């Protein structure tokens, strides 16, 4: 098998204004992203993006000029030796494909851009920089994988597998002065890298997890400033992560494991005289498993014995005579790829709010927030004293930890003191999902100051803010932020606390879209689509979990369909057509596979989970057994497959596979026909057993004949409003469409009722019962602990999309993906009296801040430069509208009215709109 992939380290420079005299335009956030073509062939086509910031209205880019140089000096001289695009007439400011000289491996590229607008021109003042990765497998061939493939004292392969961390070191002698140096590291499962005792990079739990038999991610660091002429020491610690799997002895058919931790590293050094050196992993490296990290197991926790610390192990002149020579080991098997998505990082800190002593003599620490990460500990004591910290999400009525919902995850960190004054410790290779910690081992009661919670998730930006007149909705938003961020672990996982933590596809089908308003999750989800692609079987099957650490190949529709809906999200929200082109052949293969194997009489006959987690009839149940609450599985899979066909139709146009369109089109109409024939009840104007989900899916997906839509909607409303007394009755499937469909059909008020409810079942009920994240079950406070996580995001459904698109009125026009044009159409009458929201789009910040009172509506909006917005005002009386205190009629010529609204297209800028 040929192995080559091209990637780069993504380095984004933020920079400030450089406007030419008097113009009020600047450029920021130059972004560059590297693409490979779908086969991973060595086509070097990074995409370049920039944001134009303007303090004046109506700014449109008319042309741009990109200069890319092989050195900073050249760029500063204006010498685009790699690429001078010349002045290109175009309004494109995102995803502009690099079109210069062919780029070479490990090459550095410095670039900047000048934009010309209708209001003047601006040049980026600082430069953006990226470097190309290693494209050919051959480039790695003399670099050996090294490790130690045996158990040591205290290790075990069992239900609670234990393995001590591997410490590796190597001294190198650099004969000359270093001009530049880059290190490329694959440290499996997790690594920490040191040069001369200093940790390289601020990432934690790196690299991102993948199926290591399919692809391996390497990280790259510029380490020029870390190296000196003469002797230097390289050191790494290897942890288990998902590589040496933690639950080794149960369900071996189900859980994939990859072997003992191992690594491959190469360090490229260029000296000031132009000569070069490469340092690679080989058997001259030394290794020991006899360090302080006795065990590191994602589910069970980390154990650290500070007495075993090896002072100076990662600096020169350390005595490593007792260490072993590293062994040559088998390579893991997957392609080597530069990691394009973010590593995790410590993104924040939480100070605990209380510490209570228990009758047992232990203490319970309350972080005040269900968080994901770990606890940093400060302690003084004698050598050999042990501090034990056990983590849980909530407490039992008697004040002790509630651990039943963790299943057999031990979630316990143990620190053994060395007895040298104040000791500060935090784990390296594990994380916990917790709010409470039981602490034992302190000689006297510790103080709150002894502990700091470290919040750990992918290093991506928070892009959305939301505040409204409804406190419950605001708290749900906060809980969602905590839940989503905490479950970003280099892949989106279902939950961070129990013995599961798997990247379940179905939890993100629509969720990923809602999340994209809160987080810049583009590269995370692009990486996940690769994980899904890599998990595809030869005949086309897609599993429910990808990477398939748990092998669930059940040939379901709803969970695997996430492959397609997430690609659609990346296209809609980030304008990423490349990702669609890349994944298209594999998505098509799966669609064909499902059609060939499971379409019977135009009904999709395969469904595994139904409308997962509907509110059950009894508060202690996980799953409902009452048939009137459950929606027919084949109805769900057929409707879903129909929707996916429509998305694939759109993708076929993007991927330029016109022949497929006809097929998707014809198949969709056949399914629609069969679906209506099978499930529509003519006498009752509803579908199947009339659950909300049964009516909602055909309505949302456009399967209901035009003349019947209103009637079906009435059936749906009756179910929600009357039968369920204004409460949700949907599970993971129905909730994905509930809020938007109610609103789009004119019942935003009912959607608002669902969003602001405090009684069971509702999101507000979770808040009322002390939740600081989102629960796995609507009845999360009473249900059987066997499946009852307090930090799952799947029940959010389309709630966050509704917050932004329908309440704030921030929506990308589907015709112009990536917010090139914004549709601003809040439902002002749903029930809120004000909303103040913002979203950092790829073009810049979009703001919507409206307030309604007796005097009318005041709406402040911001539309980023180089975009426009269609803005809807809730009146047909055009003369009652002003823009920046001017009559709308005088302000704009592009005014349209329908039966309820006035719509006006506004160019970029900030506006105050008023309706009297
Ligand atoms: C997971 C869910 C997942 C579901 C599917 C659960 O155990 O936590 O998030 O989607 O199983 O069966």
PDB file of C-alpha atoms and ligand atoms in Angstrom, residues 407 493-495 497-498 500-508 544-545 550 552 556 559 608-609 612-613 623 732 776 786-789 792-794, ligand 1:
ATOM      1  CA  UNK A 407     -20.800   1.853  35.572  1.00  0.00           C
ATOM      2  CA  UNK A 493     -17.850  11.787  22.270  1.00  0.00           C
ATOM      3  CA  UNK A 494     -21.174  10.876  23.838  1.00  0.00           C
ATOM      4  CA  UNK A 495     -20.202  11.451  27.463  1.00  0.00           C
ATOM      5  CA  UNK A 497     -17.647  10.171  32.717  1.00  0.00           C
ATOM      6  CA  UNK A 498     -18.759   6.539  32.501  1.00  0.00           C
ATOM      7  CA  UNK A 500     -18.083   4.560  27.465  1.00  0.00           C
ATOM      8  CA  UNK A 501     -16.915   7.923  26.026  1.00  0.00           C
ATOM      9  CA  UNK A 502     -17.480   6.852  22.453  1.00  0.00           C
ATOM     10  CA  UNK A 503     -17.892   8.919  19.281  1.00  0.00           C
ATOM     11  CA  UNK A 504     -21.477   7.850  18.588  1.00  0.00           C
ATOM     12  CA  UNK A 505     -22.649   9.215  15.273  1.00  0.00           C
ATOM     13  CA  UNK A 506     -26.304   9.632  16.128  1.00  0.00           C
ATOM     14  CA  UNK A 507     -25.625  12.039  18.959  1.00  0.00           C
ATOM     15  CA  UNK A 508     -24.416  14.661  16.476  1.00  0.00           C
ATOM     16  CA  UNK A 544     -22.696   3.730  14.624  1.00  0.00           C
ATOM     17  CA  UNK A 545     -19.415   4.644  16.358  1.00  0.00           C
ATOM     18  CA  UNK A 550     -16.510  -0.075  19.614  1.00  0.00           C
ATOM     19  CA  UNK A 552     -21.021  -1.457  15.991  1.00  0.00           C
ATOM     20  CA  UNK A 556     -28.604   1.396  10.760  1.00  0.00           C
ATOM     21  CA  UNK A 559     -26.731   6.980  13.149  1.00  0.00           C
ATOM     22  CA  UNK A 608     -31.794   0.107  15.223  1.00  0.00           C
ATOM     23  CA  UNK A 609     -32.595   2.687  17.852  1.00  0.00           C
ATOM     24  CA  UNK A 612     -33.962   6.934  21.034  1.00  0.00           C
ATOM     25  CA  UNK A 613     -34.687   8.241  24.554  1.00  0.00           C
ATOM     26  CA  UNK A 623     -36.539   3.282  27.537  1.00  0.00           C
ATOM     27  CA  UNK A 732     -33.064  11.964  19.773  1.00  0.00           C
ATOM     28  CA  UNK A 776     -28.778  11.876  28.471  1.00  0.00           C
ATOM     29  CA  UNK A 786     -27.324   1.914  33.870  1.00  0.00           C
ATOM     30  CA  UNK A 787     -27.675   4.529  31.156  1.00  0.00           C
ATOM     31  CA  UNK A 788     -27.992   7.903  32.728  1.00  0.00           C
ATOM     32  CA  UNK A 789     -25.176  10.294  32.016  1.00  0.00           C
ATOM     33  CA  UNK A 792     -24.720  14.114  27.006  1.00  0.00           C
ATOM     34  CA  UNK A 793     -25.620  16.572  24.264  1.00  0.00           C
ATOM     35  CA  UNK A 794     -27.873  14.552  21.988  1.00  0.00           C
TER      36      UNK A 794
HETATM   37  C1  LIG B   1     -24.721   6.217  24.054  1.00  0.00           C
HETATM   38  C2  LIG B   1     -25.489   7.114  23.159  1.00  0.00           C
HETATM   39  C3  LIG B   1     -25.633   6.414  21.854  1.00  0.00           C
HETATM   40  C4  LIG B   1     -26.508   5.248  22.139  1.00  0.00           C
HETATM   41  C5  LIG B   1     -26.907   4.456  20.945  1.00  0.00           C
HETATM   42  C6  LIG B   1     -25.563   5.034  24.317  1.00  0.00           C
HETATM   43  O1  LIG B   1     -24.941   4.140  25.158  1.00  0.00           O
HETATM   44  O2  LIG B   1     -24.328   6.864  25.213  1.00  0.00           O
HETATM   45  O3  LIG B   1     -25.086   8.393  23.167  1.00  0.00           O
HETATM   46  O4  LIG B   1     -26.011   7.169  20.790  1.00  0.00           O
HETATM   47  O5  LIG B   1     -25.938   4.420  23.126  1.00  0.00           O
HETATM   48  O6  LIG B   1     -27.322   3.224  21.259  1.00  0.00           O
END
